[in-house]
């Protein structure tokens, strides 16, 4: 039931550990579906409000794709440990989460991938920006795109941008999603061809 | 404002959802790396009195996520330039503690919190502070008060998603429970996007998202008119 993959765009890396479906204690039990929990541990320091907010985002994203109704009254815990952060951390967490779910063999409605777009001061779109590029950018948008119809599963933005710019970033993200889904496919193929 | 002991406050009712925001200003030394900036510290509380969903004790996940959302709205929209809060470079600056407390949670707490924050900040009257050249101490003049310079008016619009076909604006608690997802769009005066907050939930196409944004821009105009009307109607003390 455990999946420890860690995808890393550039030097950002996140380790994902997935536990479940296992028995759940008392109040957290949901009668009709699995109770999903996400724990995000920053590299340094204790988890704060930002981590809680991201945990909620990751949890709701995973809840949409995981077929929790197949495992009622169980708990699925996803632990993400940030190993290094060189930019695009949230999308790395999203990718790690999806690969963790894949590796653990949980039933999923679709896959998802995380992509970060930064709008630099000139208006150009940079995909998977580094920390430096994120700081200098006018706006940083992170999307989780689903694999079935390339729809937007999750979106979160920092900074302000025009509506047209957001749509352009979304289109760029949807195109880039193809590369990431191909990577998932290749990783899984490699894992199962070893035996 | 609604809270007489606060420097600025506002009470917002969106349907049954009631949120109150109190702003308290204190003086502090600015941090070393931004010596010309003050601080704005938002905190959203969802106490157990507002809904049976919340237990008393340390803030739960929803309260923390809401606090982070409000902090992001302040940061992204530049509602107040932190430079305006600085009194003396490197020595003294204002800290605005914005406490947002939900009194009755009937859904859509994020929108109500954002409105309450905006209205409270518009209501703030800061006493003028001068630094005495000889003693180096600050002197606060409570008789002379100035309002804050609000540079932007961000307005949040939330939608409840039902299986990617139906979108309901400003959902009640019952609608939120049954919804398969939510999306919150924050727009500013110029029609720019300050935030698109969609934490998971049913996937949406780009076109549906565009639909939400268009409605959010329309709603922004209505809300801004309402806030301006209310602020004008407050008799100055």
XYZ file of C-alpha atoms in Angstrom:
432
model
C 0.000 0.000 0.000
C 2.960 2.324 0.199
C 4.175 4.490 -2.638
C 7.405 6.511 -2.316
C 8.026 8.286 -5.633
C 9.567 11.759 -5.812
C 9.315 13.626 -9.137
C 11.507 16.708 -9.348
C 11.296 19.499 -11.958
C 14.757 21.004 -11.709
C 15.885 20.963 -8.113
C 12.533 20.961 -6.368
C 11.804 17.559 -4.877
C 9.007 16.230 -2.735
C 8.758 12.735 -1.262
C 5.274 11.257 -1.130
C 4.268 8.396 1.136
C 0.803 6.925 0.855
C -0.801 4.728 3.480
C -4.156 3.088 2.965
C -6.886 2.172 2.727
C -6.478 1.305 6.406
C -8.712 1.292 9.430
C -9.739 4.716 10.640
C -10.150 5.789 14.252
C -13.481 7.023 15.591
C -14.650 10.484 14.596
C -12.824 10.652 11.271
C -14.743 7.675 9.898
C -17.032 8.420 6.947
C -19.805 5.864 6.478
C -19.942 5.914 2.691
C -16.426 6.702 1.502
C -12.745 6.698 2.400
C -11.499 9.571 4.584
C -8.545 11.186 2.868
C -5.921 13.053 4.853
C -2.950 14.990 3.515
C 0.018 16.029 5.626
C 2.503 18.471 4.144
C 5.790 18.801 5.983
C 7.975 21.761 5.016
C 11.712 21.288 4.689
C 12.457 23.522 7.667
C 10.261 24.436 10.603
C 6.816 23.350 11.740
C 3.824 23.259 9.425
C 2.010 26.624 9.533
C -1.081 28.236 8.041
C 0.323 28.083 4.497
C 0.860 24.322 4.806
C -2.693 23.841 6.136
C -4.073 25.787 3.199
C -2.045 23.675 0.755
C -3.034 20.468 2.536
C -6.694 21.395 2.058
C -6.060 22.084 -1.621
C -4.213 18.791 -2.150
C -6.794 16.852 -0.152
C -9.716 18.203 -2.139
C -7.875 17.535 -5.400
C -7.167 13.921 -4.417
C -10.722 13.443 -3.124
C -12.063 14.322 -6.571
C -10.039 11.638 -8.368
C -9.872 8.854 -5.768
C -12.887 6.524 -5.948
C -13.396 6.663 -2.196
C -16.812 5.023 -2.379
C -15.077 1.714 -3.099
C -13.447 1.788 0.343
C -15.961 3.096 2.881
C -15.024 3.482 6.568
C -11.312 3.492 5.778
C -8.583 6.120 5.919
C -6.099 7.038 3.226
C -3.189 9.165 4.412
C -0.839 10.990 2.074
C 2.326 12.399 3.618
C 4.367 14.841 1.534
C 7.824 15.782 2.732
C 9.523 18.730 0.998
C 13.140 17.727 0.377
C 14.243 20.810 -1.536
C 12.487 23.875 -2.927
C 13.825 25.641 -6.004
C 10.463 26.962 -7.244
C 7.133 25.488 -8.444
C 6.712 23.691 -5.134
C 2.929 23.326 -5.213
C 2.877 21.720 -8.653
C 5.644 19.362 -7.548
C 3.496 18.385 -4.556
C 0.534 17.783 -6.871
C 2.616 15.555 -9.140
C 4.066 13.665 -6.179
C 0.559 13.149 -4.801
C -0.728 11.722 -8.079
C 2.258 9.429 -8.523
C 1.830 8.272 -4.931
C -1.795 7.394 -5.647
C -0.731 5.583 -8.832
C 2.083 3.691 -7.126
C -0.174 2.558 -4.297
C -2.634 1.198 -6.836
C -5.657 3.095 -5.508
C -8.710 3.180 -7.794
C -8.766 6.554 -9.545
C -11.315 8.268 -11.807
C -8.509 10.034 -13.658
C -4.953 11.216 -13.132
C -3.909 14.801 -12.548
C -0.735 16.798 -12.853
C 0.392 20.113 -11.427
C 1.796 22.917 -13.570
C 3.005 26.329 -12.447
C 3.003 29.317 -14.840
C 4.699 32.597 -14.063
C 3.968 35.866 -15.882
C 7.130 37.892 -16.038
C 6.999 41.731 -16.028
C 6.992 41.742 -19.870
C 3.967 39.456 -20.031
C 5.779 36.322 -21.236
C 4.648 32.972 -19.827
C 7.281 30.854 -18.050
C 6.380 27.267 -17.196
C 7.800 25.653 -14.044
C 9.541 28.834 -12.851
C 12.482 28.838 -10.457
C 12.227 30.647 -7.107
C 13.927 33.694 -8.622
C 11.512 33.796 -11.565
C 8.552 33.404 -9.180
C 9.697 36.365 -7.088
C 10.217 38.637 -10.090
C 6.953 37.585 -11.738
C 3.839 39.715 -11.841
C 1.680 36.678 -11.220
C 2.228 32.987 -10.510
C -0.607 30.580 -11.392
C -0.680 26.909 -10.431
C -3.135 24.535 -12.103
C -3.950 20.878 -11.594
C -5.101 19.486 -14.950
C -6.978 16.200 -15.155
C -5.957 13.517 -17.622
C -9.404 12.620 -18.969
C -10.412 15.865 -20.703
C -7.663 18.306 -19.678
C -10.112 20.197 -17.485
C -9.079 22.368 -14.556
C -9.224 20.394 -11.328
C -7.507 22.932 -9.128
C -6.366 26.516 -9.596
C -4.590 28.910 -7.302
C -2.948 32.220 -8.126
C -0.567 34.696 -6.551
C -0.254 38.289 -7.755
C -2.699 39.832 -10.204
C -3.146 39.364 -13.933
C -5.702 40.131 -16.609
C -8.360 37.605 -17.587
C -6.791 37.059 -21.041
C -3.402 36.319 -19.473
C -4.994 33.741 -17.177
C -6.645 32.020 -20.143
C -3.326 31.980 -22.030
C -1.583 30.407 -19.034
C -4.346 27.832 -18.778
C -3.941 26.850 -22.437
C -0.159 26.612 -21.997
C -0.657 24.467 -18.892
C -3.084 22.145 -20.679
C -0.538 21.609 -23.447
C 2.304 21.003 -20.998
C 0.147 18.465 -19.164
C 0.656 16.041 -22.067
C 4.379 15.816 -21.299
C 3.766 15.078 -17.648
C 1.156 12.417 -18.342
C 3.599 10.765 -20.741
C 6.162 10.774 -17.915
C 3.652 9.043 -15.608
C 2.997 6.446 -18.294
C 6.713 5.798 -18.798
C 7.389 5.560 -15.037
C 4.605 3.048 -14.506
C 5.712 1.043 -17.540
C 9.262 0.952 -16.201
C 8.092 -0.161 -12.773
C 6.051 -3.077 -14.068
C 8.521 -4.199 -16.742
C 11.255 -4.818 -14.147
C 9.765 -7.901 -12.467
C -17.941 51.270 12.848
C -19.682 48.383 14.611
C -16.945 47.905 17.215
C -16.380 51.169 19.078
C -13.085 50.093 20.674
C -11.526 49.152 17.329
C -9.756 51.555 14.984
C -11.990 50.320 12.160
C -14.672 47.689 11.937
C -17.458 46.353 9.770
C -20.254 43.837 10.056
C -21.325 42.073 6.876
C -24.380 39.908 6.335
C -24.560 37.844 3.141
C -27.954 36.193 3.481
C -27.647 34.482 6.856
C -23.866 34.401 6.921
C -22.675 37.066 9.362
C -19.027 38.082 9.591
C -17.521 40.881 11.646
C -14.077 42.364 11.083
C -12.245 44.516 13.613
C -9.003 46.321 12.781
C -6.664 47.311 15.593
C -3.602 49.403 14.850
C -0.443 49.122 16.924
C 3.012 50.551 16.568
C 6.052 48.403 15.915
C 9.533 48.573 14.476
C 9.631 47.528 10.812
C 11.648 44.453 9.895
C 15.260 44.829 8.809
C 14.788 43.721 5.188
C 11.769 45.987 4.574
C 12.489 49.050 6.659
C 9.889 51.199 4.899
C 6.960 48.797 5.219
C 4.347 48.252 7.891
C 2.433 45.037 8.515
C -1.102 43.792 7.924
C -1.902 40.659 9.915
C -5.234 39.021 9.065
C -6.770 36.242 11.123
C -10.012 34.448 10.375
C -11.793 32.699 13.210
C -14.592 30.214 12.807
C -15.696 29.754 16.424
C -17.973 26.948 17.510
C -20.845 29.401 17.919
C -21.178 29.987 14.203
C -21.845 26.393 13.193
C -22.037 22.874 14.606
C -19.293 21.936 12.147
C -16.638 23.661 14.248
C -15.353 22.568 17.648
C -13.804 24.923 20.183
C -10.032 24.708 20.532
C -7.120 25.519 18.210
C -8.104 26.788 14.742
C -9.168 23.998 12.439
C -8.149 23.486 8.827
C -10.982 25.570 7.393
C -10.150 28.594 9.571
C -6.461 28.372 8.701
C -7.199 27.990 4.990
C -9.539 31.019 5.185
C -6.821 33.052 6.975
C -4.344 32.153 4.250
C -6.912 33.095 1.582
C -7.477 36.550 3.133
C -3.715 37.073 3.508
C -3.335 36.196 -0.200
C -6.126 38.630 -1.201
C -4.417 41.456 0.720
C -1.062 40.596 -0.844
C -2.261 40.049 -4.424
C -4.586 43.030 -4.709
C -2.334 45.483 -2.892
C -5.392 46.842 -1.115
C -3.046 48.932 1.032
C 0.516 49.803 0.129
C 2.574 48.667 3.093
C 4.810 51.683 2.489
C 1.878 53.894 3.505
C 1.926 52.266 6.948
C 5.472 53.368 7.614
C 5.858 56.366 9.918
C 9.635 56.645 10.217
C 11.877 54.582 7.993
C 13.510 51.785 9.972
C 12.137 53.007 13.296
C 8.356 53.023 13.462
C 5.515 51.581 11.454
C 1.872 50.651 11.897
C 0.779 47.047 12.348
C -2.861 46.454 11.409
C -4.300 43.412 13.139
C -7.403 42.423 11.166
C -9.524 39.982 13.123
C -12.316 38.457 11.095
C -14.806 36.462 13.122
C -17.721 34.545 11.711
C -20.812 34.886 13.870
C -23.173 32.812 11.771
C -21.902 30.398 9.145
C -24.458 29.742 6.434
C -21.996 29.154 3.602
C -19.704 31.415 1.595
C -17.553 32.573 4.504
C -14.715 33.562 2.144
C -16.736 36.200 0.279
C -18.198 37.633 3.476
C -14.756 37.770 5.129
C -13.267 39.605 2.154
C -16.100 42.181 2.169
C -15.846 42.659 5.908
C -12.115 43.227 5.621
C -12.507 45.770 2.817
C -15.279 47.665 4.612
C -13.380 47.644 7.925
C -10.215 48.976 6.286
C -12.249 51.759 4.655
C -13.609 52.560 8.115
C -10.194 52.762 9.807
C -9.150 56.120 11.240
C -5.494 56.180 12.299
C -4.269 58.812 14.761
C -1.369 60.878 13.457
C 2.033 59.983 14.881
C 5.083 62.209 14.981
C 8.534 61.453 16.277
C 9.875 64.008 18.705
C 13.284 65.094 17.344
C 14.847 65.666 20.777
C 13.702 62.648 22.754
C 13.367 60.235 19.819
C 10.040 59.028 21.229
C 6.811 58.796 19.283
C 3.939 61.130 20.069
C 0.434 60.005 19.187
C -2.210 62.644 18.529
C -5.614 61.015 19.063
C -7.481 64.185 18.146
C -6.176 64.245 14.596
C -7.202 61.145 12.680
C -6.621 60.176 9.086
C -8.272 57.437 7.035
C -6.204 54.745 5.326
C -5.375 55.111 1.657
C -7.203 52.217 0.017
C -5.587 51.649 -3.379
C -7.703 48.808 -4.645
C -11.060 47.250 -3.870
C -10.877 43.463 -4.238
C -14.219 41.659 -4.231
C -14.523 37.889 -3.863
C -17.246 35.898 -5.638
C -17.713 32.233 -4.789
C -19.488 29.590 -6.801
C -20.610 26.098 -5.827
C -20.063 23.544 -8.602
C -22.403 20.644 -9.177
C -20.917 17.962 -11.478
C -19.435 20.634 -13.807
C -22.838 21.548 -15.284
C -24.387 23.772 -12.650
C -22.801 26.770 -10.968
C -24.498 28.527 -8.053
C -23.239 31.927 -6.899
C -23.038 32.707 -3.178
C -23.957 29.210 -1.916
C -25.630 28.568 1.427
C -24.224 25.981 3.826
C -26.642 23.339 2.539
C -25.652 24.006 -1.075
C -21.953 23.871 -0.134
C -22.405 20.489 1.569
C -24.063 19.005 -1.483
C -21.752 20.641 -4.003
C -19.016 18.659 -5.719
C -16.643 21.622 -5.699
C -16.228 25.351 -5.131
C -14.410 28.138 -6.941
C -13.731 31.662 -5.658
C -12.731 34.481 -8.005
C -11.357 37.759 -6.641
C -11.446 40.743 -8.990
C -10.237 44.297 -8.500
C -11.263 47.757 -9.705
C -9.655 47.385 -13.137
C -11.266 44.023 -13.862
C -7.999 42.204 -13.245
C -7.877 38.877 -11.469
C -6.391 38.999 -8.006
C -7.057 35.378 -7.275
C -8.647 32.271 -8.723
C -9.058 29.865 -5.833
C -10.279 26.446 -6.802
C -9.138 23.895 -4.232
C -9.935 20.612 -5.983
C -13.536 19.681 -6.650
C -15.225 18.788 -9.937
C -13.064 19.690 -12.930
C -14.127 22.716 -14.995
C -13.395 23.528 -18.621
C -11.620 26.789 -19.445
C -14.894 28.130 -20.856
C -16.853 27.479 -17.643
C -14.076 29.146 -15.634
C -14.294 32.132 -17.978
C -18.047 32.244 -17.297
C -17.378 32.443 -13.543
C -14.858 35.234 -14.024
C -17.255 37.287 -16.179
C -19.958 37.055 -13.522
C -17.425 37.949 -10.825
C -16.466 41.126 -12.706
C -20.161 42.161 -12.911
C -20.689 41.432 -9.231
C -17.632 43.514 -8.345
C -19.318 46.658 -9.656
C -22.486 46.014 -7.625
C -20.607 45.323 -4.399
C -18.332 48.341 -4.735
C -21.345 50.615 -5.189
C -22.919 49.147 -2.064
C -19.795 49.558 0.066
C -19.315 53.164 -1.113
C -22.942 53.956 -0.288
C -22.629 52.565 3.235
C -19.317 54.274 3.970
C -20.762 57.632 2.830
C -23.763 57.182 5.093
C -21.643 56.853 8.242
C -21.770 60.118 10.126
C -18.254 61.202 11.148
C -17.716 61.364 14.937
